[in-house]
PDB file of C-alpha atoms in Angstrom:
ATOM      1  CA  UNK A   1     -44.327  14.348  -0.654  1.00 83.00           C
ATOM      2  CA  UNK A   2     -43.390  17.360   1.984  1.00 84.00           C
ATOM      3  CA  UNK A   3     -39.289  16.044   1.174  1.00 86.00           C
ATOM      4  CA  UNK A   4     -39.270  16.319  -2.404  1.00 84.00           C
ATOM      5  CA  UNK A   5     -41.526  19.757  -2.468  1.00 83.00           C
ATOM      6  CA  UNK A   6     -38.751  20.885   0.137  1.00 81.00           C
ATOM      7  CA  UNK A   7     -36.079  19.688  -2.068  1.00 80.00           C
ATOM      8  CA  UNK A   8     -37.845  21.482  -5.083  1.00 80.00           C
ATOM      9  CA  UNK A   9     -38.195  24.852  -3.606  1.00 76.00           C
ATOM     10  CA  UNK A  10     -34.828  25.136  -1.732  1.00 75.00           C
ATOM     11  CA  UNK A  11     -32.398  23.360  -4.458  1.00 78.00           C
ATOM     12  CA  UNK A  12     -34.269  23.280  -7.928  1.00 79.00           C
ATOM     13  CA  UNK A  13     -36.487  26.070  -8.524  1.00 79.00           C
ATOM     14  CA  UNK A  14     -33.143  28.356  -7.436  1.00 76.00           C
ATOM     15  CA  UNK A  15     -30.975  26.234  -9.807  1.00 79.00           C
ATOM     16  CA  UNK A  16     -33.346  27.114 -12.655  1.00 81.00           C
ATOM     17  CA  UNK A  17     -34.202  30.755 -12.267  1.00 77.00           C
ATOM     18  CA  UNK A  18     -30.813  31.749 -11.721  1.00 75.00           C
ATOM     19  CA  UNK A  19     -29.485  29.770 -14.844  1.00 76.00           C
ATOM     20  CA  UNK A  20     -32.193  30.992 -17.311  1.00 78.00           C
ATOM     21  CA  UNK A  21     -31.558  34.887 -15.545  1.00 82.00           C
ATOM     22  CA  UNK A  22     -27.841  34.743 -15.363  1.00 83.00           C
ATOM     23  CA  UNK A  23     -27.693  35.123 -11.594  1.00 84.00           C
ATOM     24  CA  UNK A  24     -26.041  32.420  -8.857  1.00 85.00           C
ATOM     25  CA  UNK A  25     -28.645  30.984  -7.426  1.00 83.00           C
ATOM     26  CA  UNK A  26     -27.374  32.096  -3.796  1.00 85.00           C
ATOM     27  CA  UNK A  27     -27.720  35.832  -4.685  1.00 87.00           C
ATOM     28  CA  UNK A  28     -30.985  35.019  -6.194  1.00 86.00           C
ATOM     29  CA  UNK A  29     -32.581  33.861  -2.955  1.00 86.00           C
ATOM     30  CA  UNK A  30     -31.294  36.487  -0.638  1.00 91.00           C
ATOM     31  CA  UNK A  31     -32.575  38.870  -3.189  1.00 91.00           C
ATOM     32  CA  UNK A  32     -35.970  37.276  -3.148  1.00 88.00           C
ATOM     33  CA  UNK A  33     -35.997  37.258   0.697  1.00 91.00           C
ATOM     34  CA  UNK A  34     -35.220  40.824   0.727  1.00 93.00           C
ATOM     35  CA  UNK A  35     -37.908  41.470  -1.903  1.00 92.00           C
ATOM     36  CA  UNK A  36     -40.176  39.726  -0.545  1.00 92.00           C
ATOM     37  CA  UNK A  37     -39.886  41.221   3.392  1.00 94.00           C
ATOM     38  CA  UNK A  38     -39.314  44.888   1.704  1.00 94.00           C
ATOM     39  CA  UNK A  39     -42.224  44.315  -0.524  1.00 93.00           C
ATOM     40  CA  UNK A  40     -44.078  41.699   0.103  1.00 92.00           C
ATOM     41  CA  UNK A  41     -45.555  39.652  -3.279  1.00 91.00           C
ATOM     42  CA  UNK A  42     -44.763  42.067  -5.503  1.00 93.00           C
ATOM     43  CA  UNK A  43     -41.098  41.979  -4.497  1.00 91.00           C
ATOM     44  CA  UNK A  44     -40.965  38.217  -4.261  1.00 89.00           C
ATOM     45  CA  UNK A  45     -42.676  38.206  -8.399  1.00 89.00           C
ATOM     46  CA  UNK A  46     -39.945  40.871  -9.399  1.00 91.00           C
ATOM     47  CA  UNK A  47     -36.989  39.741  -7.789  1.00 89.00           C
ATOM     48  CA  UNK A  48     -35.218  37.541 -10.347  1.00 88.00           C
ATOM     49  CA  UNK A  49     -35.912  40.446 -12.935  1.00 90.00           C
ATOM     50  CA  UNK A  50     -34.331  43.198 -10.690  1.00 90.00           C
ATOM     51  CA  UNK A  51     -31.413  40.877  -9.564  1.00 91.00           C
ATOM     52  CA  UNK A  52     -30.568  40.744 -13.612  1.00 90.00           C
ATOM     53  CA  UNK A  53     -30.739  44.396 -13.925  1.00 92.00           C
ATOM     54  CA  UNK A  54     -28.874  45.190 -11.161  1.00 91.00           C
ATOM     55  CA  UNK A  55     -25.967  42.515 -12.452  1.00 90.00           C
ATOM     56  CA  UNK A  56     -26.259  44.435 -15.569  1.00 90.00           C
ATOM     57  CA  UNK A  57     -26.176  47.922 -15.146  1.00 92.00           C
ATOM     58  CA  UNK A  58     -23.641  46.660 -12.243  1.00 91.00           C
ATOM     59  CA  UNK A  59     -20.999  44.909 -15.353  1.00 88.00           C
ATOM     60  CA  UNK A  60     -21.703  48.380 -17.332  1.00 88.00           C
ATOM     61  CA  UNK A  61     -20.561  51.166 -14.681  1.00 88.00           C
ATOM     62  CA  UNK A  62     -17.546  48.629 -13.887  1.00 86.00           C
ATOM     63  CA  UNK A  63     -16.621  48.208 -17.401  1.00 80.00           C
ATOM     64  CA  UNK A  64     -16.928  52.034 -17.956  1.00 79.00           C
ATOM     65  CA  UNK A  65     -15.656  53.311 -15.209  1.00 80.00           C
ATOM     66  CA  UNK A  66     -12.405  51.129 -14.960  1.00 78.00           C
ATOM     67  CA  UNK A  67     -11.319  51.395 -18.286  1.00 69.00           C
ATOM     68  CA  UNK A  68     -10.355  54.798 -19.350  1.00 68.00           C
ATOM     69  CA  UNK A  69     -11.230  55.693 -23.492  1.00 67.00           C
ATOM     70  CA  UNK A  70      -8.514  54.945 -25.630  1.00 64.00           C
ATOM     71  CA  UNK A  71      -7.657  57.803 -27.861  1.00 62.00           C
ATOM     72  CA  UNK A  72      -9.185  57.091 -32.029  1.00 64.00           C
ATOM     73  CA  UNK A  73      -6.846  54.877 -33.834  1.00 63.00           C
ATOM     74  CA  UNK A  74      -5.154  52.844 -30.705  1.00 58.00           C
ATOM     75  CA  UNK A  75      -5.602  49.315 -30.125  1.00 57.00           C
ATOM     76  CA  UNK A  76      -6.270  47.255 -27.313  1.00 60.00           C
ATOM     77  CA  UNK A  77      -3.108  44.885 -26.815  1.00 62.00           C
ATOM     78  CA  UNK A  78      -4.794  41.981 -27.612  1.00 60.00           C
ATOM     79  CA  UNK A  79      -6.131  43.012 -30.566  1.00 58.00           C
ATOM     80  CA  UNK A  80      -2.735  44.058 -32.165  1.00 61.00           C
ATOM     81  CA  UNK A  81      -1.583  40.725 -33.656  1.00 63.00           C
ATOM     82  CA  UNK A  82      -4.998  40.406 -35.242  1.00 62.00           C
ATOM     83  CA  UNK A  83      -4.474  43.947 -36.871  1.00 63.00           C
ATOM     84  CA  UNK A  84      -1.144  43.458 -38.021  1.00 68.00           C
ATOM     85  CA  UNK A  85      -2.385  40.003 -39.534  1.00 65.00           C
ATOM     86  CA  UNK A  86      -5.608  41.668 -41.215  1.00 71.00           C
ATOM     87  CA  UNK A  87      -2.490  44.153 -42.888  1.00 74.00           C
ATOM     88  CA  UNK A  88       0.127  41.046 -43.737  1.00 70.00           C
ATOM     89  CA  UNK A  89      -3.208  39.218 -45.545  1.00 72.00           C
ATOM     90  CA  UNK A  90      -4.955  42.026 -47.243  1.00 74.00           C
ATOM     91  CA  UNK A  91      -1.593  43.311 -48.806  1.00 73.00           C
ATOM     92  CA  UNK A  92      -1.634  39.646 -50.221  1.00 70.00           C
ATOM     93  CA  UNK A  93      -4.353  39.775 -51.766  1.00 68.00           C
ATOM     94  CA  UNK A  94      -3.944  43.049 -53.455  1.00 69.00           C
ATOM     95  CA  UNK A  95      -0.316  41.775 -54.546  1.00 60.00           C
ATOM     96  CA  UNK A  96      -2.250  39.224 -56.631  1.00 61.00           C
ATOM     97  CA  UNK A  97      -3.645  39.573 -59.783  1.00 58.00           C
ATOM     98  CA  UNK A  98      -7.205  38.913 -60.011  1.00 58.00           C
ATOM     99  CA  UNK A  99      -8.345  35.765 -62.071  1.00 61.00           C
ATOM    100  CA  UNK A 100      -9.400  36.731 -65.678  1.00 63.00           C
ATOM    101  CA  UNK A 101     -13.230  36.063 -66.337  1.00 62.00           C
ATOM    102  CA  UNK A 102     -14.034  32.721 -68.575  1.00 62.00           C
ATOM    103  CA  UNK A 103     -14.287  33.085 -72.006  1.00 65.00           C
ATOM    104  CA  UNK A 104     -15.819  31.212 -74.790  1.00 62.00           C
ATOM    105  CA  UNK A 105     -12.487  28.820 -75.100  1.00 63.00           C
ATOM    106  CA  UNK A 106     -13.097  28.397 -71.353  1.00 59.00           C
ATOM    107  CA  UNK A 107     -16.341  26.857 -71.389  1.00 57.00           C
ATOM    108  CA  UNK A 108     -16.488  22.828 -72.074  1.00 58.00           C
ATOM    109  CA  UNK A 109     -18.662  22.616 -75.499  1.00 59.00           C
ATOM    110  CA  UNK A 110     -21.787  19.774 -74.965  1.00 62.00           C
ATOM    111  CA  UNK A 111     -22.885  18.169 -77.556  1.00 60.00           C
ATOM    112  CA  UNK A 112     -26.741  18.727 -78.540  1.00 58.00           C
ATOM    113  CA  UNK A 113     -29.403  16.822 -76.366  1.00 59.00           C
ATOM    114  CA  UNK A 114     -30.598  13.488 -78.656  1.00 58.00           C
ATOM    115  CA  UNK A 115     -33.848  14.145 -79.868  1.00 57.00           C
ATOM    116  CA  UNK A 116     -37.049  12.027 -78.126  1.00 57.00           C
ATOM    117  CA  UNK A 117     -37.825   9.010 -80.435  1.00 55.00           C
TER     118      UNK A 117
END
């Protein structure tokens, strides 16, 4: 019993908190030791919640701080090919004429539903 509630708390419990947060399970634990020496239960209740805020206000100051704005109207490289192909299609489609609406001659003519006997 004391081997697999060992194995449980050090291996799966980890696994799963850190998978349904977002956070590797290593950074996870040392964040709940810290938590949990700096502020005792409390810490240890609210560590896999801080650990995911700190990831993500850590991934937004990266992202906005190492990529300078791009002036209005320029495109990232990647997305150029996908801009010039949005162009190449929607002049395509304007080049075409539209399809007339059905008419009357259009329509298949059915003959009257037989009448219940």
């Amino acid at each position: 019993y004391i081997a697999i509630q060992q194995l449980e708390n050090h291996i799966l419990v980890p696994r799963i908190i850190g998978e349904s947060v977002g956070v590797h399970p290593a950074i996870l634990m040392v964040v709940l030791v810290v938590c949990s020496q700096v502020f005792g239960l409390l810490g240890a209740i609210l560590s896999a919640p801080l650990s995911a805020m700190a990831r993500d206000l850590f991934l937004y100051l990266y992202g906005r701080l190492s990529d300078p704005p791009r002036p209005a109207g320029v495109l990232p490289e990647r997305l150029r090919p996908i801009a010039a192909l949005t162009e190449v299609v929607a002049q395509s489609m304007t080049d075409q004429s539209a399809p007339s609406p059905p008419t009357s001659e259009d329509v298949p003519r059915t003959r009257p539903l037989d009448e219940p006997r």
